[in-house]
Coordinates of C-alpha atoms and ligand atoms in Angstrom, one line a residue:
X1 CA 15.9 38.8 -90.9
X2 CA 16.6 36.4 -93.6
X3 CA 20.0 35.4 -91.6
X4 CA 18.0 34.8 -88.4
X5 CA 15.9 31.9 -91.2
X6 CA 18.8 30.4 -92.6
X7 CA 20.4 30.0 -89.2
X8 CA 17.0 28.0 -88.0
X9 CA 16.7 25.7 -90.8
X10 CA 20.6 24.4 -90.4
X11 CA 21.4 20.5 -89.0
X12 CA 23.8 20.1 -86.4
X13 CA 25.6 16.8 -85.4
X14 CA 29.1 16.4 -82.8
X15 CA 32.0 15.0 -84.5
X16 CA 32.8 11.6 -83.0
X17 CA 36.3 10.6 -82.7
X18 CA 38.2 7.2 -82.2
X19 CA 40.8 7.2 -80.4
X20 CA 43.3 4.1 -80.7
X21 CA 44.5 4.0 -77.1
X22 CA 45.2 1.0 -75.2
X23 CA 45.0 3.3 -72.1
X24 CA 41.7 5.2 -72.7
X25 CA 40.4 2.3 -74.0
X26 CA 40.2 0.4 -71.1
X27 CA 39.3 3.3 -68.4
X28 CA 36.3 3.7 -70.8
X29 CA 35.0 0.3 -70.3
X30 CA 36.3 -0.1 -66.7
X31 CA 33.9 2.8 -66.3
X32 CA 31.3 1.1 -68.2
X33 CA 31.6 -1.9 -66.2
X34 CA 31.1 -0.1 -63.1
X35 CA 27.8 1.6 -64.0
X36 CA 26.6 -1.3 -65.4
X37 CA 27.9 -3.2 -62.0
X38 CA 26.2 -1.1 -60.0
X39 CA 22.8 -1.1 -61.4
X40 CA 22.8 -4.6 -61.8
X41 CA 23.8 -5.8 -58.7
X42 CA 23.4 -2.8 -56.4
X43 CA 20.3 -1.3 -57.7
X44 CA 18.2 -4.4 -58.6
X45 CA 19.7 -7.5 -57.5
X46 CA 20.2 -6.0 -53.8
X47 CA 18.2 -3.2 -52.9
X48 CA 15.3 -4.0 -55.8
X49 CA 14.5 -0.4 -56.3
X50 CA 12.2 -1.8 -58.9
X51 CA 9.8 -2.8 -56.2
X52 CA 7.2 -1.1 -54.9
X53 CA 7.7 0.0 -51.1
X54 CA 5.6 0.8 -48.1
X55 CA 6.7 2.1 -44.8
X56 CA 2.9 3.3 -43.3
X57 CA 2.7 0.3 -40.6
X58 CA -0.4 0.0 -39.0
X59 CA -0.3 -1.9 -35.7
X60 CA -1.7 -2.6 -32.5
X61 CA -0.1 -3.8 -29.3
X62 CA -1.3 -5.5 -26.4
X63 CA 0.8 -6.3 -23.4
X64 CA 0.4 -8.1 -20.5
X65 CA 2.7 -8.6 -17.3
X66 CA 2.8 -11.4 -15.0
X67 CA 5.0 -12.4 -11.4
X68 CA 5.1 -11.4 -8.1
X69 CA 7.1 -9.9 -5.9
X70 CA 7.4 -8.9 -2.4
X71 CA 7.7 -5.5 -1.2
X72 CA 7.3 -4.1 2.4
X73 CA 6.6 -7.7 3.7
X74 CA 3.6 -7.3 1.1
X75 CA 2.7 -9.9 -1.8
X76 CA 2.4 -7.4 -4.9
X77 CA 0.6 -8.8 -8.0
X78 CA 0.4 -7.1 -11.8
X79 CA -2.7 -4.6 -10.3
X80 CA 0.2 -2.8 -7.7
X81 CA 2.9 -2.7 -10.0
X82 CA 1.9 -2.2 -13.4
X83 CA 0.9 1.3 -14.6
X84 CA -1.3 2.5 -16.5
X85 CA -3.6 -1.2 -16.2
X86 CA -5.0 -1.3 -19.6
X87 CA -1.9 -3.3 -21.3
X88 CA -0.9 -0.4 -23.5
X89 CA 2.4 -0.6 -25.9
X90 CA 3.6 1.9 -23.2
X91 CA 3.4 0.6 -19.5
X92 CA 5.5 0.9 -16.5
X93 CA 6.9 -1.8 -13.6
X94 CA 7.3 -0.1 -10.1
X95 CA 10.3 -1.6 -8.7
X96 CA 10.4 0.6 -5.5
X97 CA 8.0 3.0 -3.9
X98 CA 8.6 5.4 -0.9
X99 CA 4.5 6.0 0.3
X100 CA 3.7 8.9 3.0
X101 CA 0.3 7.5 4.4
X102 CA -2.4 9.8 6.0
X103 CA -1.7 13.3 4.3
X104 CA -4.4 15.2 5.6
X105 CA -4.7 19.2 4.1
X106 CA -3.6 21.4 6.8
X107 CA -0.3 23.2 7.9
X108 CA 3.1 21.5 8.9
X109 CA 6.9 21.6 8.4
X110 CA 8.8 21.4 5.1
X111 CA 10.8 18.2 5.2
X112 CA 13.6 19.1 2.8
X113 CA 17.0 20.9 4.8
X114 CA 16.9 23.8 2.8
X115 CA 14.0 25.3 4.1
X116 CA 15.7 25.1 7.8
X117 CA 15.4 28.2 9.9
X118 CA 15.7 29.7 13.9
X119 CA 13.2 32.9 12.9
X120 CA 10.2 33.6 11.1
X121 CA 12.4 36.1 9.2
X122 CA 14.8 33.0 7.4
X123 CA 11.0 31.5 5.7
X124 CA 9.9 35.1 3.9
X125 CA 12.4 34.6 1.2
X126 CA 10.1 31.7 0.2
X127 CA 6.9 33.5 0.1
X128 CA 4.8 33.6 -3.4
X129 CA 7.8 31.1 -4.2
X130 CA 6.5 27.1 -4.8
X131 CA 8.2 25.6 -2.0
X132 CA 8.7 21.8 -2.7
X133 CA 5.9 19.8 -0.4
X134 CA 2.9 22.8 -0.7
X135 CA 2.8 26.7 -0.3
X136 CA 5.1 28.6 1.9
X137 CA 3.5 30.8 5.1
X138 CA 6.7 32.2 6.1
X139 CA 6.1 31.2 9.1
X140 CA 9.3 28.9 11.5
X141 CA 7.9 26.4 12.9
X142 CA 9.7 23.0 15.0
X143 CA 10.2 19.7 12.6
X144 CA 11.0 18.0 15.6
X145 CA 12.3 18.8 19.4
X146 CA 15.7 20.0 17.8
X147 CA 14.9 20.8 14.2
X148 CA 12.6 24.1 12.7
X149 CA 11.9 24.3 9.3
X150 CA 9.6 26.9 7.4
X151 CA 5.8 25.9 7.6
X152 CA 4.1 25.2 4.4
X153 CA -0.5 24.8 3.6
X154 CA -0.6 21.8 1.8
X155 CA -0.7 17.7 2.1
X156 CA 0.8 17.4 5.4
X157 CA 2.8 15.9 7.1
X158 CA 5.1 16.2 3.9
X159 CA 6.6 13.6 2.2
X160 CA 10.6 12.7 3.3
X161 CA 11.9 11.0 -0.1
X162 CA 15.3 11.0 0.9
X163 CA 15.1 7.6 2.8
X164 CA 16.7 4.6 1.0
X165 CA 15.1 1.5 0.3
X166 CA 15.5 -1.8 -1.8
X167 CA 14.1 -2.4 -5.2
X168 CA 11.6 -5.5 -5.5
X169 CA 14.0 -8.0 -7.0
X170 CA 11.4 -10.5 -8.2
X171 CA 10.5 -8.0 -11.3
X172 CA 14.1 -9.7 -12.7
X173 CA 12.0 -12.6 -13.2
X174 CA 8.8 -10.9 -14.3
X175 CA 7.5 -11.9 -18.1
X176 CA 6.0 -9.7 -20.7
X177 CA 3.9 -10.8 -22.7
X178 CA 3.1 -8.6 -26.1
X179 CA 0.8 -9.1 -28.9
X180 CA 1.6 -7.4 -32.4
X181 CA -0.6 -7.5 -35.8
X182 CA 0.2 -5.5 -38.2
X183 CA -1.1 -3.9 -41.1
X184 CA 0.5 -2.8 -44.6
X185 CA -2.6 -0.7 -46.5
X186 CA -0.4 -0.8 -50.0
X187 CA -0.6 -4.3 -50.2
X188 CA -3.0 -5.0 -47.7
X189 CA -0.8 -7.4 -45.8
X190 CA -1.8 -8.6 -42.6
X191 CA 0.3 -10.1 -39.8
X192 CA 1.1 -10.7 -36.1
X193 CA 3.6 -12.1 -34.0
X194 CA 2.1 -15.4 -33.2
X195 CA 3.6 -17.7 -36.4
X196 CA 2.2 -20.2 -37.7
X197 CA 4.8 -22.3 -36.0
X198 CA 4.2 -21.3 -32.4
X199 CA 2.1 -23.9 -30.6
X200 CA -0.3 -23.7 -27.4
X201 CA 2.4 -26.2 -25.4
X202 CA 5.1 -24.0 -27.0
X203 CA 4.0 -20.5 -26.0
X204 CA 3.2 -21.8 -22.0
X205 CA 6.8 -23.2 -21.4
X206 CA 9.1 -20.2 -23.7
X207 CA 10.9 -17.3 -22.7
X208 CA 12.4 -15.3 -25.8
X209 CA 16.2 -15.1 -26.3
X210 CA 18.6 -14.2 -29.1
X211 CA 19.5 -17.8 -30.0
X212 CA 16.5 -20.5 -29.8
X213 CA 13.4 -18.6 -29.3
X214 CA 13.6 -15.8 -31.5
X215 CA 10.0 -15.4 -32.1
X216 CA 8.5 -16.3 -28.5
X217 CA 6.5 -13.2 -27.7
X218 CA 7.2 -13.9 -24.0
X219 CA 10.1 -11.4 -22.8
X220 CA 11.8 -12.2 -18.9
X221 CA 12.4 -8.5 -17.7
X222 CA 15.7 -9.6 -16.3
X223 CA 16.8 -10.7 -20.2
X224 CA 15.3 -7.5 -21.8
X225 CA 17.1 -5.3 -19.6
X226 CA 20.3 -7.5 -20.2
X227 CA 19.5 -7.2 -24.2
X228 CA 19.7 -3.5 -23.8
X229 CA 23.1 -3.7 -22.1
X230 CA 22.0 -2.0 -18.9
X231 CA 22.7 -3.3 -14.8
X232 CA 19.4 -4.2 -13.8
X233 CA 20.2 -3.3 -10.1
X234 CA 20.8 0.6 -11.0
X235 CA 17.9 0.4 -13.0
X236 CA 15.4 -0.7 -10.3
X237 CA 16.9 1.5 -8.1
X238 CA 16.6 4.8 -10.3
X239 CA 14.2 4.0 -12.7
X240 CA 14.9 3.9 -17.0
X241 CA 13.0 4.0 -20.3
X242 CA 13.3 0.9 -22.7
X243 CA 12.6 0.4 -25.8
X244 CA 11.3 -2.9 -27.2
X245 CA 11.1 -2.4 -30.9
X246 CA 9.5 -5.0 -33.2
X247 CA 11.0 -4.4 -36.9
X248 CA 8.7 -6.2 -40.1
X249 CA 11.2 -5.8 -42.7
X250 CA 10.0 -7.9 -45.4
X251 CA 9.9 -8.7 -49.1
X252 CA 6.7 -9.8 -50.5
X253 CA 7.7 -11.4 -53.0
X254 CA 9.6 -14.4 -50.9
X255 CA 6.9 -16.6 -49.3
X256 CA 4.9 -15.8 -46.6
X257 CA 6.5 -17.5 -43.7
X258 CA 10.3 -15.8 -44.4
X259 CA 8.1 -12.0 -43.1
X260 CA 9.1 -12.5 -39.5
X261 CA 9.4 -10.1 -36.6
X262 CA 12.8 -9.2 -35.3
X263 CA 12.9 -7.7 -32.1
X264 CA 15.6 -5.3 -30.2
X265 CA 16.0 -3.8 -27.8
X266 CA 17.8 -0.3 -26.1
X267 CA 17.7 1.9 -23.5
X268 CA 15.5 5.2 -24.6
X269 CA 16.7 7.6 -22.0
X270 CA 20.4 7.3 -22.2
X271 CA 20.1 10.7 -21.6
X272 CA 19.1 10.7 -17.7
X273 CA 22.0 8.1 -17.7
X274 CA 24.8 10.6 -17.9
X275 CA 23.1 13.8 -16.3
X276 CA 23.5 13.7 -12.9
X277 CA 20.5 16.2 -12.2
X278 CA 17.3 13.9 -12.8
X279 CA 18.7 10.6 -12.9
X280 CA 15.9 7.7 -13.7
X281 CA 12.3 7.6 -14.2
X282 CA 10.1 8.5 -11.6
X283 CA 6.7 10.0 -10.8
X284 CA 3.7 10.7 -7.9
X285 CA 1.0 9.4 -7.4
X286 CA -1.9 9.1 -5.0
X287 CA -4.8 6.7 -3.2
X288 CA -7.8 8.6 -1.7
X289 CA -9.5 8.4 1.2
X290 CA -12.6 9.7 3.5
X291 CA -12.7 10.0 7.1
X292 CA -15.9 8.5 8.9
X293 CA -16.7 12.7 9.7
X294 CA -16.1 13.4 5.7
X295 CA -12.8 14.5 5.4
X296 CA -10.3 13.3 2.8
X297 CA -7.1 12.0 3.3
X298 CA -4.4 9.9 1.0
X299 CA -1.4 8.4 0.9
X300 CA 0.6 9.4 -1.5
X301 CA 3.2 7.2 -3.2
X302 CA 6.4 8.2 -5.3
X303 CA 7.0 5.5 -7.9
X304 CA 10.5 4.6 -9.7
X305 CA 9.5 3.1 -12.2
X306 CA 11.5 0.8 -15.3
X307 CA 9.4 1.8 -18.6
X308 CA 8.8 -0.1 -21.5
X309 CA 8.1 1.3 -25.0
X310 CA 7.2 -1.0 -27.2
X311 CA 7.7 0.7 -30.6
X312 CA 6.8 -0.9 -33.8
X313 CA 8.4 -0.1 -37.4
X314 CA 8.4 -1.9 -40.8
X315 CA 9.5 -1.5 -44.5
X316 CA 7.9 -4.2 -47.2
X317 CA 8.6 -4.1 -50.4
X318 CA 7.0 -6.1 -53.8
X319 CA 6.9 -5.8 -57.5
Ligands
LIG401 C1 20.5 25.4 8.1 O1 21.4 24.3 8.3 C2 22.7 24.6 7.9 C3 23.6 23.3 8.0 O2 23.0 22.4 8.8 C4 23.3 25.7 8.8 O3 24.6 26.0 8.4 C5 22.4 26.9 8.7 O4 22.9 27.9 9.6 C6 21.0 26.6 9.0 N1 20.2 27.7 8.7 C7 19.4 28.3 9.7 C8 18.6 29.5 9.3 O5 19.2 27.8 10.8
LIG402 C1 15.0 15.8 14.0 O1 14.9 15.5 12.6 C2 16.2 15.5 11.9 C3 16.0 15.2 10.5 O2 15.1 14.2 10.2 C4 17.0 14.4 12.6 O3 18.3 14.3 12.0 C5 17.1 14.6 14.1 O4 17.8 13.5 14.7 C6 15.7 14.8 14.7 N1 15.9 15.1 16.1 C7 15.2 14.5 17.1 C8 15.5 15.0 18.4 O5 14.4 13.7 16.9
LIG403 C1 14.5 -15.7 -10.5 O1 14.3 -17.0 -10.9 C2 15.4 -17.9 -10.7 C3 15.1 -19.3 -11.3 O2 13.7 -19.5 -11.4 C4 15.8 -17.9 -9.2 O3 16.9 -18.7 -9.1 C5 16.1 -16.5 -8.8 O4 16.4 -16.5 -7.4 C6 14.9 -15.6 -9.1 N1 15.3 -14.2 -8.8 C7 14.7 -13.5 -7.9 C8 15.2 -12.1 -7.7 O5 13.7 -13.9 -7.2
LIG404 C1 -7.8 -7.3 -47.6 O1 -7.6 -8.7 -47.4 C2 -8.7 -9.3 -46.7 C3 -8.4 -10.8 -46.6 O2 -7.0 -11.0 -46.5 C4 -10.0 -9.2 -47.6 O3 -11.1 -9.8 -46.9 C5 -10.2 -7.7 -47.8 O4 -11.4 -7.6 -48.6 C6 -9.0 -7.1 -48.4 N1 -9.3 -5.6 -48.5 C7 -9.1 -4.9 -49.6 C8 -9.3 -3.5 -49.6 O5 -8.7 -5.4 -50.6
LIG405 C1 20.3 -22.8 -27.5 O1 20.2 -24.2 -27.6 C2 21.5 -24.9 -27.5 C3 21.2 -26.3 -27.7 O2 20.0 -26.8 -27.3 C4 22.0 -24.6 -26.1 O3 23.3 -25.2 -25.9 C5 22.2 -23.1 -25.9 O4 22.6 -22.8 -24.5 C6 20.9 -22.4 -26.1 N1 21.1 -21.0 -26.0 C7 20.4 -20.2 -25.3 C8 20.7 -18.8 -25.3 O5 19.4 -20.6 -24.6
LIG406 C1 -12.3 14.5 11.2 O1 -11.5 13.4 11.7 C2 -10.1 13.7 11.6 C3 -9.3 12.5 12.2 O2 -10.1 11.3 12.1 C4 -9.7 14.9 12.4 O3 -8.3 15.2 12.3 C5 -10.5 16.1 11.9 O4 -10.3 17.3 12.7 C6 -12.0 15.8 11.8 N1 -12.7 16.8 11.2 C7 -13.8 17.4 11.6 C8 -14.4 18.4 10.7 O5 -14.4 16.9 12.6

């Protein structure tokens, strides 16, 4: 007991030492150095950990397409090519459509080979199967005077997407237009990619590119797609994802005009680029009709499609 007190009213201290090397003397303050190095220039000259950060963009983005193009001996303006209408951050451009007009419902031949037969017996293996254009009856009927294929219920006649066609090429020359403001809550810092220094005249005559007209916030399809290092042939004729991604990486503490937008841009679905299963973007969709006796019928189009995301990310930082 009266150990255990003595031990707890003791004072301890280390020993320090000095060692007259030449040697150890100088890896100490080499080592010194560095520390100090790095949080002096590293920590706050460069990176400024001592500032206060915010990475919770708000933002809002408006687009808006224009051009024409010519498709099927057919003028097309922005309300026939651009889907969804509402100038979204996330729209499409169809660049080539294969349409099956007058689908009424009723019974008729599958289109694809596979569902070929010579018997009723060759279509039962479809049955309670989807079959690709509507639902299997398992019944053989003729396609054409030499051809039978399995009979499907559905939108007939079915569509034949294997048919090749061109691309409109005029979307090369298309222009996006896009709107950004932005929002940093933290600091409550409002912004948006009109400057200052972008006039009326300026804005009507500009298209954006890498060297003179950095902030024009009018994109040529042709030069986006070229930006993301893709052909723009293959990717009418298939159908892509880009990305156009506005970056506001700024420091508050400079002045005002040196937060500026810096856009890039990639190709999202590099994926579908290398899989040979689903290559390119495309999707269905269809225009309805009515009969003068009542009964619907559509035509239904199959869209490929280049999609642009535009995507929107910052990082601001003051003391
Ligand atoms: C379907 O077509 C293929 C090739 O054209 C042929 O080999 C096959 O025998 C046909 N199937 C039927 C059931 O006719
Ligand atoms: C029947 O349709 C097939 C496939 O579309 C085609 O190859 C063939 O030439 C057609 N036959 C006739 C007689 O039209
Ligand atoms: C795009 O515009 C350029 C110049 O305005 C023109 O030379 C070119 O033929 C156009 N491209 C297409 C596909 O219409
Ligand atoms: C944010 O800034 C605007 C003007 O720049 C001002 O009207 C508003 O009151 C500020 N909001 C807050 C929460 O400070
Ligand atoms: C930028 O401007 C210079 C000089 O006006 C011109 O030579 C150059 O081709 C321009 N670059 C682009 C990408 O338009
Ligand atoms: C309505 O008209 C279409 C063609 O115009 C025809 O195929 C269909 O049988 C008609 N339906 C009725 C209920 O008369």
């Amino acid at each position: 007991m009266w150990s255990c007190i003595t031990d707890f009213f003791t004072y301890e201290t280390t020993k320090s030492v000095v060692v007259k090397s030449w040697t150890i003397g100088i890896i100490n303050r080499v080592v010194q150095l560095l520390i100090i190095t790095y949080f002096v220039g590293w920590v706050f000259l460069y990176e400024k950990a001592y500032q206060i950060r915010d990475t919770a963009i708000e933002s809002s983005v408006m687009t808006k397409v224009k051009g024409f193009g010519v498709y099927n001996n057919r003028v097309m303006d922005v309300a026939d090519y651009v889907t969804p209408t509402q100038g979204a951050s996330v729209f499409c451009i169809i660049t080539k459509m294969i349409t099956t007009e007058n689908q009424f419902q009723g019974y008729c031949p599958e289109s694809e080979t596979k569902y070929n037969c010579t018997h009723d017996s060759d279509c039962t293996k479809f049955l309670n199967k989807p079959g690709s254009n509507g639902i299997p009856t398992g019944r053989c009927v003729h396609f054409n005077s030499s051809l039978m294929m399995c009979e499907i219920q559905g939108w007939c006649p079915a569509e034949i997407d294997t048919i090749t066609t061109s691309p409109m090429m005029e979307v090369e020359n298309f222009t996006i237009f896009i709107k950004n403001s932005i929002r940093f809550p933290t600091f409550n810092y409002t912004k948006g990619n009109f400057l200052p220094t972008i006039t009326d005249s300026y804005i009507k005559k500009c298209n954006f590119d890498l060297v003179n007209n950095t902030y024009c916030p009018i994109f040529r399809v042709g030069d986006v797609v070229r930006y993301a290092q893709q052909n723009f042939n293959i990717l009418a004729n298939k159908g892509g994802v880009i990305g156009i991604k506005i970056g506001w990486i700024c420091d508050l503490d400079k002045s005002d005009d040196e937060c500026n937008p810096s856009y890039s841009f990639t190709r999202l679905d590099a994926m579908s680029q290398k899989n040979a299963v689903s290559p390119g973007y495309n999707f269905r969709f269809a225009k309805y009709y009515k009969t003068e006796n009542g009964t619907d019928y559509r035509t239904l189009v199959k869209a490929y499609a280049i999609r642009f995301d535009v995507l929107v990310n910052g990082n601001v930082r003051e003391s």
